[in-house]
PDB file of C-alpha atoms in Angstrom:
ATOM      1  CA  MET A1091     203.293 232.874  75.400  1.00  0.00           C
ATOM      2  CA  LYS A1092     205.810 234.864  77.521  1.00  0.00           C
ATOM      3  CA  MET A1093     207.100 237.933  75.543  1.00  0.00           C
ATOM      4  CA  LYS A1094     210.835 237.685  75.041  1.00  0.00           C
ATOM      5  CA  CYS A1095     211.419 241.058  74.841  1.00  0.00           C
ATOM      6  CA  GLY A1096     210.029 244.467  76.532  1.00  0.00           C
ATOM      7  CA  THR A1097     212.970 245.829  78.078  1.00  0.00           C
ATOM      8  CA  CYS A1098     213.720 248.618  75.386  1.00  0.00           C
ATOM      9  CA  GLY A1099     210.259 250.306  75.449  1.00  0.00           C
ATOM     10  CA  GLY A1100     209.109 248.821  71.964  1.00  0.00           C
ATOM     11  CA  LYS A1101     211.639 250.808  70.072  1.00  0.00           C
ATOM     12  CA  CYS A1102     211.039 248.462  66.985  1.00  0.00           C
ATOM     13  CA  CYS A1103     207.365 249.058  67.312  1.00  0.00           C
ATOM     14  CA  ARG A1104     207.754 252.696  66.678  1.00  0.00           C
ATOM     15  CA  TYR A1105     209.035 252.760  63.218  1.00  0.00           C
ATOM     16  CA  PHE A1106     209.768 250.824  60.144  1.00  0.00           C
ATOM     17  CA  CYS A1107     212.534 250.742  57.649  1.00  0.00           C
ATOM     18  CA  PHE A1108     213.563 249.234  54.397  1.00  0.00           C
ATOM     19  CA  GLU A1109     216.233 249.364  51.964  1.00  0.00           C
ATOM     20  CA  ILE A1110     216.059 251.732  48.862  1.00  0.00           C
ATOM     21  CA  ASP A1111     217.992 252.073  45.888  1.00  0.00           C
ATOM     22  CA  GLU A1112     221.008 254.297  45.864  1.00  0.00           C
ATOM     23  CA  PRO A1113     219.791 257.447  43.769  1.00  0.00           C
ATOM     24  CA  ASP A1114     221.844 257.732  40.700  1.00  0.00           C
ATOM     25  CA  ASP A1115     220.483 260.740  38.961  1.00  0.00           C
ATOM     26  CA  VAL A1116     218.920 264.207  39.749  1.00  0.00           C
ATOM     27  CA  ASP A1117     215.414 262.668  39.730  1.00  0.00           C
ATOM     28  CA  GLU A1118     216.018 260.108  42.132  1.00  0.00           C
ATOM     29  CA  PHE A1119     217.800 262.294  44.592  1.00  0.00           C
ATOM     30  CA  GLU A1120     214.651 264.757  44.300  1.00  0.00           C
ATOM     31  CA  ASP A1121     212.378 261.730  45.149  1.00  0.00           C
ATOM     32  CA  VAL A1122     214.505 261.204  48.382  1.00  0.00           C
ATOM     33  CA  ARG A1123     214.351 264.946  48.958  1.00  0.00           C
ATOM     34  CA  TRP A1124     210.581 264.803  48.788  1.00  0.00           C
ATOM     35  CA  TYR A1125     210.463 261.831  51.353  1.00  0.00           C
ATOM     36  CA  LEU A1126     212.383 263.955  53.740  1.00  0.00           C
ATOM     37  CA  TYR A1127     209.549 266.448  53.552  1.00  0.00           C
ATOM     38  CA  HIS A1128     207.725 264.351  55.413  1.00  0.00           C
ATOM     39  CA  GLU A1129     207.193 264.045  58.979  1.00  0.00           C
ATOM     40  CA  GLY A1130     208.764 261.129  60.786  1.00  0.00           C
ATOM     41  CA  VAL A1131     210.952 260.209  57.562  1.00  0.00           C
ATOM     42  CA  THR A1132     214.594 259.637  57.678  1.00  0.00           C
ATOM     43  CA  VAL A1133     217.153 258.652  55.077  1.00  0.00           C
ATOM     44  CA  HIS A1134     220.529 256.871  55.986  1.00  0.00           C
ATOM     45  CA  VAL A1135     223.335 254.988  54.296  1.00  0.00           C
ATOM     46  CA  ASP A1136     224.808 251.967  56.305  1.00  0.00           C
ATOM     47  CA  GLU A1137     227.940 250.249  54.655  1.00  0.00           C
ATOM     48  CA  GLY A1138     226.839 251.828  51.371  1.00  0.00           C
ATOM     49  CA  ASP A1139     223.272 250.519  51.544  1.00  0.00           C
ATOM     50  CA  TRP A1140     220.562 253.153  51.548  1.00  0.00           C
ATOM     51  CA  PHE A1141     217.483 252.932  53.862  1.00  0.00           C
ATOM     52  CA  ILE A1142     214.420 254.863  54.628  1.00  0.00           C
ATOM     53  CA  SER A1143     212.942 255.006  58.020  1.00  0.00           C
ATOM     54  CA  ILE A1144     209.388 255.967  59.085  1.00  0.00           C
ATOM     55  CA  ALA A1145     208.263 256.857  62.432  1.00  0.00           C
ATOM     56  CA  ASN A1146     204.911 255.380  63.066  1.00  0.00           C
ATOM     57  CA  ARG A1147     203.797 253.613  66.095  1.00  0.00           C
ATOM     58  CA  CYS A1148     202.370 250.087  65.556  1.00  0.00           C
ATOM     59  CA  ASN A1149     198.580 249.992  66.466  1.00  0.00           C
ATOM     60  CA  SER A1150     199.134 246.858  68.415  1.00  0.00           C
ATOM     61  CA  LEU A1151     201.856 248.567  70.937  1.00  0.00           C
ATOM     62  CA  ASN A1152     199.919 248.948  74.549  1.00  0.00           C
ATOM     63  CA  ASP A1153     200.602 251.803  76.685  1.00  0.00           C
ATOM     64  CA  ASP A1154     203.076 249.655  78.744  1.00  0.00           C
ATOM     65  CA  ASN A1155     204.922 248.902  75.513  1.00  0.00           C
ATOM     66  CA  THR A1156     203.878 245.383  75.194  1.00  0.00           C
ATOM     67  CA  CYS A1157     202.282 243.997  72.197  1.00  0.00           C
ATOM     68  CA  SER A1158     198.435 243.351  72.324  1.00  0.00           C
ATOM     69  CA  VAL A1159     198.799 240.662  69.554  1.00  0.00           C
ATOM     70  CA  TYR A1160     202.103 239.064  70.754  1.00  0.00           C
ATOM     71  CA  ASP A1161     200.653 235.510  70.430  1.00  0.00           C
ATOM     72  CA  ASN A1162     199.290 236.342  66.931  1.00  0.00           C
ATOM     73  CA  ARG A1163     201.965 238.718  65.897  1.00  0.00           C
ATOM     74  CA  PRO A1164     202.730 239.288  62.079  1.00  0.00           C
ATOM     75  CA  LEU A1165     205.565 236.840  60.740  1.00  0.00           C
ATOM     76  CA  ILE A1166     207.854 239.895  60.430  1.00  0.00           C
ATOM     77  CA  CYS A1167     207.799 240.346  64.086  1.00  0.00           C
ATOM     78  CA  ARG A1168     208.281 236.962  65.017  1.00  0.00           C
ATOM     79  CA  LYS A1169     211.393 236.827  62.603  1.00  0.00           C
ATOM     80  CA  TYR A1170     212.946 239.924  64.096  1.00  0.00           C
ATOM     81  CA  SER A1171     215.575 238.761  66.423  1.00  0.00           C
ATOM     82  CA  GLN A1172     216.567 240.493  69.561  1.00  0.00           C
ATOM     83  CA  SER A1173     220.128 240.600  68.326  1.00  0.00           C
ATOM     84  CA  HIS A1174     218.799 242.994  65.667  1.00  0.00           C
ATOM     85  CA  CYS A1175     217.376 245.441  68.279  1.00  0.00           C
ATOM     86  CA  ASP A1176     218.499 248.966  68.298  1.00  0.00           C
ATOM     87  CA  GLU A1177     218.448 249.211  71.849  1.00  0.00           C
ATOM     88  CA  THR A1178     219.531 245.885  73.260  1.00  0.00           C
ATOM     89  CA  GLY A1179     221.090 244.045  70.276  1.00  0.00           C
ATOM     90  CA  LEU A1180     224.565 243.127  69.385  1.00  0.00           C
ATOM     91  CA  ASP A1181     224.468 244.462  65.699  1.00  0.00           C
TER      92      ASP A1181
END
């Protein structure tokens, strides 16, 4: 199968990001502070929603930024639309 992406250098294959609950007390803010002590971790707020991003290169990303398991890639990769791409997307 021909890869539909590949012009951005595999940016989405170099980190993962997920939503977290907004901290609402000192202990929860301390948890966020602990996350940030780790290399490659960032926390950001987008339109009131809190996210944690973890820089961690996918083991299936080839040196030329192509996917070595593209035809059998995980569902989360299949569902990720180019329109959501940080590099080339419209969002």
